[in-house]
Short mmCIF file of C-alpha atoms in Angstrom, two decimals:
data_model
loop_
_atom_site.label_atom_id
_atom_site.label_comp_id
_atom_site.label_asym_id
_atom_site.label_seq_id
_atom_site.Cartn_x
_atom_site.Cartn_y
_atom_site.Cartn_z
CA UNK A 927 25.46 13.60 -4.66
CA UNK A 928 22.18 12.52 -3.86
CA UNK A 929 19.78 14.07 -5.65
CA UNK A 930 16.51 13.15 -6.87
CA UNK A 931 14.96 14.64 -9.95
CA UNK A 932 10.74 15.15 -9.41
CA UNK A 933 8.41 15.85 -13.06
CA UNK A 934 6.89 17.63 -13.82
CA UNK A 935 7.31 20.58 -11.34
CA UNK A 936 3.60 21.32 -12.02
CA UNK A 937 1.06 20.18 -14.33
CA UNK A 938 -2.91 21.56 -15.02
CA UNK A 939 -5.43 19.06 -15.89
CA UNK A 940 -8.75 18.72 -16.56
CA UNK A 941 -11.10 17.03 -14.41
CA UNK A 942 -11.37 12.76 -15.33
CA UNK A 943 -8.24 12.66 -16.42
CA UNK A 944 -4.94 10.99 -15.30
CA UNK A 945 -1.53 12.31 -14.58
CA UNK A 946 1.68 10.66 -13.93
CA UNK A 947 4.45 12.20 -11.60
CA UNK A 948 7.41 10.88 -12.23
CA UNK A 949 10.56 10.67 -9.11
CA UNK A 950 14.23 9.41 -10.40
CA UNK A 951 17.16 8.85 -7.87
CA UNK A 952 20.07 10.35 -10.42
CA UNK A 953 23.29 9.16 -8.61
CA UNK A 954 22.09 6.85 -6.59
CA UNK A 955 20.08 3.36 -5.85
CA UNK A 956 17.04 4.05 -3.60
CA UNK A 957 15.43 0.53 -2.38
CA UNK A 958 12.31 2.67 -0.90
CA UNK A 959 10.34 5.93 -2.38
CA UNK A 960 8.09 8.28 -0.33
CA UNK A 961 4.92 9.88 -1.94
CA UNK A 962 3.52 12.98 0.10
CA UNK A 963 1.23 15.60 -0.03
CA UNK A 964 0.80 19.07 0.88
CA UNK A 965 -1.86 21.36 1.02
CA UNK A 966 -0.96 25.14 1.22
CA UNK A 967 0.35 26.36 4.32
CA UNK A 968 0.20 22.44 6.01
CA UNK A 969 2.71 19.72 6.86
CA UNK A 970 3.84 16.87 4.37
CA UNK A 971 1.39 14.25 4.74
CA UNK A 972 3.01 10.62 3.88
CA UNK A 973 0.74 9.31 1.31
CA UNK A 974 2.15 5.62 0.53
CA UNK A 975 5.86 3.80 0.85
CA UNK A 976 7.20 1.91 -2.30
CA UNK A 977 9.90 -0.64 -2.58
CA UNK A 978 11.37 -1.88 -6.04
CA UNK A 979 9.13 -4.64 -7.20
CA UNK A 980 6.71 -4.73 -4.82
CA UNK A 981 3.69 -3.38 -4.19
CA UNK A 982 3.16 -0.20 -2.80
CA UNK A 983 2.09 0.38 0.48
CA UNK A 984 -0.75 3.10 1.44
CA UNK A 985 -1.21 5.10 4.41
CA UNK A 986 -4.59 5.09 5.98
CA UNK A 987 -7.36 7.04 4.15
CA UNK A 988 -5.55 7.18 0.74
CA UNK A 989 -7.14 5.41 -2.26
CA UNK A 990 -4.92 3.17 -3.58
CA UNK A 991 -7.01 2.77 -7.02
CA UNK A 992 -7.08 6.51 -7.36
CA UNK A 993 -2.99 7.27 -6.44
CA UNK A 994 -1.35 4.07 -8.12
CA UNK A 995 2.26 4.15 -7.34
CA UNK A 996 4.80 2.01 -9.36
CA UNK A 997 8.51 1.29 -8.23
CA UNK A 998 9.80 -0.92 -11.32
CA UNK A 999 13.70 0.14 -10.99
CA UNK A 1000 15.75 0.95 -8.17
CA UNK A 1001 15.58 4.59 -9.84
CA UNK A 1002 12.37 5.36 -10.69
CA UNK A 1003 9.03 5.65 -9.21
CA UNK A 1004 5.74 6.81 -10.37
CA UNK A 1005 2.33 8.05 -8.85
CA UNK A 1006 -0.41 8.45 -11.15
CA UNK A 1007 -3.38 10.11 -10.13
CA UNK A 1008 -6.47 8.49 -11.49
CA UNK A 1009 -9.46 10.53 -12.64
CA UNK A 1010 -8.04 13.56 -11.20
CA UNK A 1011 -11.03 16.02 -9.60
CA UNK A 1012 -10.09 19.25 -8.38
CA UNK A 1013 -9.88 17.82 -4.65
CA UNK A 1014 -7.04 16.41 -5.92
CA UNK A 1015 -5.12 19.68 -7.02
CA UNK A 1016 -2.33 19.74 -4.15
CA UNK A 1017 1.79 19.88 -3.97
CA UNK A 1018 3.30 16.35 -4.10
CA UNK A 1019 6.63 15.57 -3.06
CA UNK A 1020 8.31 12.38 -3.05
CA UNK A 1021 11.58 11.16 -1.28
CA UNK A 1022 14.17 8.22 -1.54
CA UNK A 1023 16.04 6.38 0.86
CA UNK A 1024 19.48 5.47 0.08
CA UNK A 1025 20.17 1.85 0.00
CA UNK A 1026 21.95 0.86 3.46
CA UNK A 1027 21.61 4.56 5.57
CA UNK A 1028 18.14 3.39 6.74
CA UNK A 1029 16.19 6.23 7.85
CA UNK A 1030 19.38 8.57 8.15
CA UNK A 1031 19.41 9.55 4.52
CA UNK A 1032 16.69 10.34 3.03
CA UNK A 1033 16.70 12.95 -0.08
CA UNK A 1034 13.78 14.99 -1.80
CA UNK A 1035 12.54 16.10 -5.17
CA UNK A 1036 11.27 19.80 -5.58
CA UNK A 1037 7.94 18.53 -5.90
CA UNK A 1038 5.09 18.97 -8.50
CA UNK A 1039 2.17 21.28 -8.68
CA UNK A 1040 -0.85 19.93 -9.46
CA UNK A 1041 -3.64 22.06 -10.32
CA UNK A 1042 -7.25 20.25 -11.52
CA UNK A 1043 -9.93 22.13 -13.70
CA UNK B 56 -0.34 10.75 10.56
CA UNK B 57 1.52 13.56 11.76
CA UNK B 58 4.07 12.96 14.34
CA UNK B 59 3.76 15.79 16.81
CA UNK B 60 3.24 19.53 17.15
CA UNK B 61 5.58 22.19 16.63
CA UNK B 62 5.54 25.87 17.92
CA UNK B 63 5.08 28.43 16.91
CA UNK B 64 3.32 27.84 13.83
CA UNK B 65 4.31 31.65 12.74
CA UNK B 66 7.55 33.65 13.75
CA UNK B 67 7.99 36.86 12.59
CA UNK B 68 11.66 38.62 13.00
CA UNK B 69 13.71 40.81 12.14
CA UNK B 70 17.05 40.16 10.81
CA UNK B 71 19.85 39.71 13.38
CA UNK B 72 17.71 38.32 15.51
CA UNK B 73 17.08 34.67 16.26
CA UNK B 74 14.48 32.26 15.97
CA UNK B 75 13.17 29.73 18.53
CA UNK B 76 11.22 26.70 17.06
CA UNK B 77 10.28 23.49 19.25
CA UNK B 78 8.82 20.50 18.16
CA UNK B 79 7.17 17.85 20.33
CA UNK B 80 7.18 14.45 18.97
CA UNK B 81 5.24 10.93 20.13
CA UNK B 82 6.64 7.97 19.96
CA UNK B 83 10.33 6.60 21.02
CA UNK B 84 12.91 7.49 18.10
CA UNK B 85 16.48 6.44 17.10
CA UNK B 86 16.74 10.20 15.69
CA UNK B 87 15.07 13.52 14.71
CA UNK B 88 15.31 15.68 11.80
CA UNK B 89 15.03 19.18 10.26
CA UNK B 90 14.13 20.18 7.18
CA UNK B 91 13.70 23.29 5.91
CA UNK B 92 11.12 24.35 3.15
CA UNK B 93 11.07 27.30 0.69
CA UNK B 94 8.11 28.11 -0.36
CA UNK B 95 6.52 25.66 -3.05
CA UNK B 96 9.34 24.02 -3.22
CA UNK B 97 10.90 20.77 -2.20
CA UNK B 98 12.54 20.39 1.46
CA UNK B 99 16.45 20.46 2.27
CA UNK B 100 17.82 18.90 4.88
CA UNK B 101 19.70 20.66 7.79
CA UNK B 102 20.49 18.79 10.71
CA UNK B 103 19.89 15.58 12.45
CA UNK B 104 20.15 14.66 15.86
CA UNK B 105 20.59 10.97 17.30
CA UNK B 106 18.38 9.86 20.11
CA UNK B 107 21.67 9.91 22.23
CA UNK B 108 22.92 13.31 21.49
CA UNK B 109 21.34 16.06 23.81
CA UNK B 110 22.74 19.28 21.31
CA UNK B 111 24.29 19.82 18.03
CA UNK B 112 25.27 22.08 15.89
CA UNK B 113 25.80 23.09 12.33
CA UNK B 114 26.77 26.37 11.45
CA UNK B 115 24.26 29.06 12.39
CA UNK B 116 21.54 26.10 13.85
CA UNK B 117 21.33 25.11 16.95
CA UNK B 118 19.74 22.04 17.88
CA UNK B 119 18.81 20.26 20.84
CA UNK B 120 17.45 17.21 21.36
CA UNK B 121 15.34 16.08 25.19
CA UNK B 122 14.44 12.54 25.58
CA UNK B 123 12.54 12.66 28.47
CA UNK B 124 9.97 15.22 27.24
CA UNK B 125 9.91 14.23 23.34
CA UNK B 126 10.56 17.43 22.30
CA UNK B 127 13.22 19.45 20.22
CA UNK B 128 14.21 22.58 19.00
CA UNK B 129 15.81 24.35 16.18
CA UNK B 130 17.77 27.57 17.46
CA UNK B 131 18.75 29.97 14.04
CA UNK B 132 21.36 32.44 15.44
CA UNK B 133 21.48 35.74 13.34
CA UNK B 134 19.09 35.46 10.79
CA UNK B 135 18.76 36.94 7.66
CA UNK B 136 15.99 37.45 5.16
CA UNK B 137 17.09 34.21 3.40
CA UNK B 138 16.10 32.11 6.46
CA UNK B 139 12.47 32.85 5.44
CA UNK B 140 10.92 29.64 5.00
CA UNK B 141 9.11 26.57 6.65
CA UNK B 142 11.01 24.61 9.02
CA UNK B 143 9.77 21.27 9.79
CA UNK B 144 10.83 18.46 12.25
CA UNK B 145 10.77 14.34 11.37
CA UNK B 146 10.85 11.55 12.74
CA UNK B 147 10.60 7.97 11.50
CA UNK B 148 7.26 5.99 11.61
CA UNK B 149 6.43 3.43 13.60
CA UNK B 150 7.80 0.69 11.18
CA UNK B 151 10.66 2.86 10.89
CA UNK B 152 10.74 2.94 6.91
CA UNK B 153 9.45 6.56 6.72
CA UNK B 154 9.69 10.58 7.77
CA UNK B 155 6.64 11.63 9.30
CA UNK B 156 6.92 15.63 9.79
CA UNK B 157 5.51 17.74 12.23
CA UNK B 158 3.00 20.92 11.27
CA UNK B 159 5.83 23.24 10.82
CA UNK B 160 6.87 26.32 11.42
CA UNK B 161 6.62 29.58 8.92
CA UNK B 162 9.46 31.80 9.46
CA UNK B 163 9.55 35.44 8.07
CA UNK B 164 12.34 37.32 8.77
CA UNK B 165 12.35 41.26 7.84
CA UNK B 166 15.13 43.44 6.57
#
């Protein structure tokens, strides 16, 4: 059980435009989803914190207008990056919490490659 | 924000052998996590350890957990070549909603 399904597993744009990364709980309800972001060979950096049907919320330094992260079920959450640029190209990974196990259980998608032209 | 610091960065073994990795955290915590990370790929969990616990184990991990110092670390008895990966510590932010992970450590282990 608890798996969470990340798409696409990697994607190539071209500069100026937008991409969506989708993250979907599968068997389970997840009240909060995680956005990070990796460059090679670094740590996950925590990029913002969503809760179902509210508004995201954004760790210092990231652009909220240019990562805009939508929670509208208790399955499903969504970062689109905005006018992509190839600064942008990085692995993103997001994670849900299971409703009631508080920061104990928290599960990951396989993340998605993003690679700007 | 990154949590803490964990050493080494790199570890290079052969199989059979085991790895040492320690991770040094910042702030008080209810509990700390590892996760392990193949590369480009999305991280599993292995083992967590509760702020009152001192040791656990699971398996072929080893983990211990000291308090007083902020610090942990992940003990991999006998390794093999599949235990090359990225191994990571976590522990919850300050509002206690999310994992913030340490810098990691790259493990290569050698046939």
């Amino acid at each position: 059980g608890a798996v969470v399904s990340q798409h696409p597993s990697w994607v190539i744009c071209k500069s100026g435009t937008s991409v969506k990364i989708e993250c979907r709980s599968l068997d389970f309800q997840a009240t909060t989803m995680f956005w990070y972001r990796q460059f090679p060979k670094q740590s996950l950096m925590l990029m913002a914190t969503s809760n179902e049907g509210s508004k995201a919320t954004y760790e210092q330094g990231v652009e909220k207008d240019k990562f805009l992260i939508n929670h509208a079920s208790l399955t499903l959450s969504t970062l689109t990056v905005t006018s992509a640029h190839p600064e942008d190209s990085s692995f993103y990974i997001c994670s849900a919490s299971r409703q009631g196990e508080g920061n104990y259980g928290y599960t990951f998608g396989s993340g998605t490659r993003l690679t700007v032209v | 924000s990154q949590q803490g610091e964990e050493d080494p960065q790199a570890l290079s073994i052969q199989e059979g052998e085991n790895a040492t990795m320690n991770c040094s955290y910042k702030t008080s915590i209810n509990n700390l996590q590892w996760y392990r990370q193949n590369s480009g790929r999305g991280l599993v969990h292995l083992i967590l350890i509760r702020s009152n616990e001192r040791e656990k184990h699971s398996g072929r991990l080893r983990v211990t957990l000291d308090t007083s110092k902020k610090s942990s670390s992940l003990l991999i008895t006998a390794s093999r070549a599949a235990d090359t990966a990225s191994y990571f510590c976590a522990t919850a932010n300050q509002a206690g909603t999310a994992l913030i992970f340490g810098k990691g450590t790259t493990l290569s282990v050698s046939s």
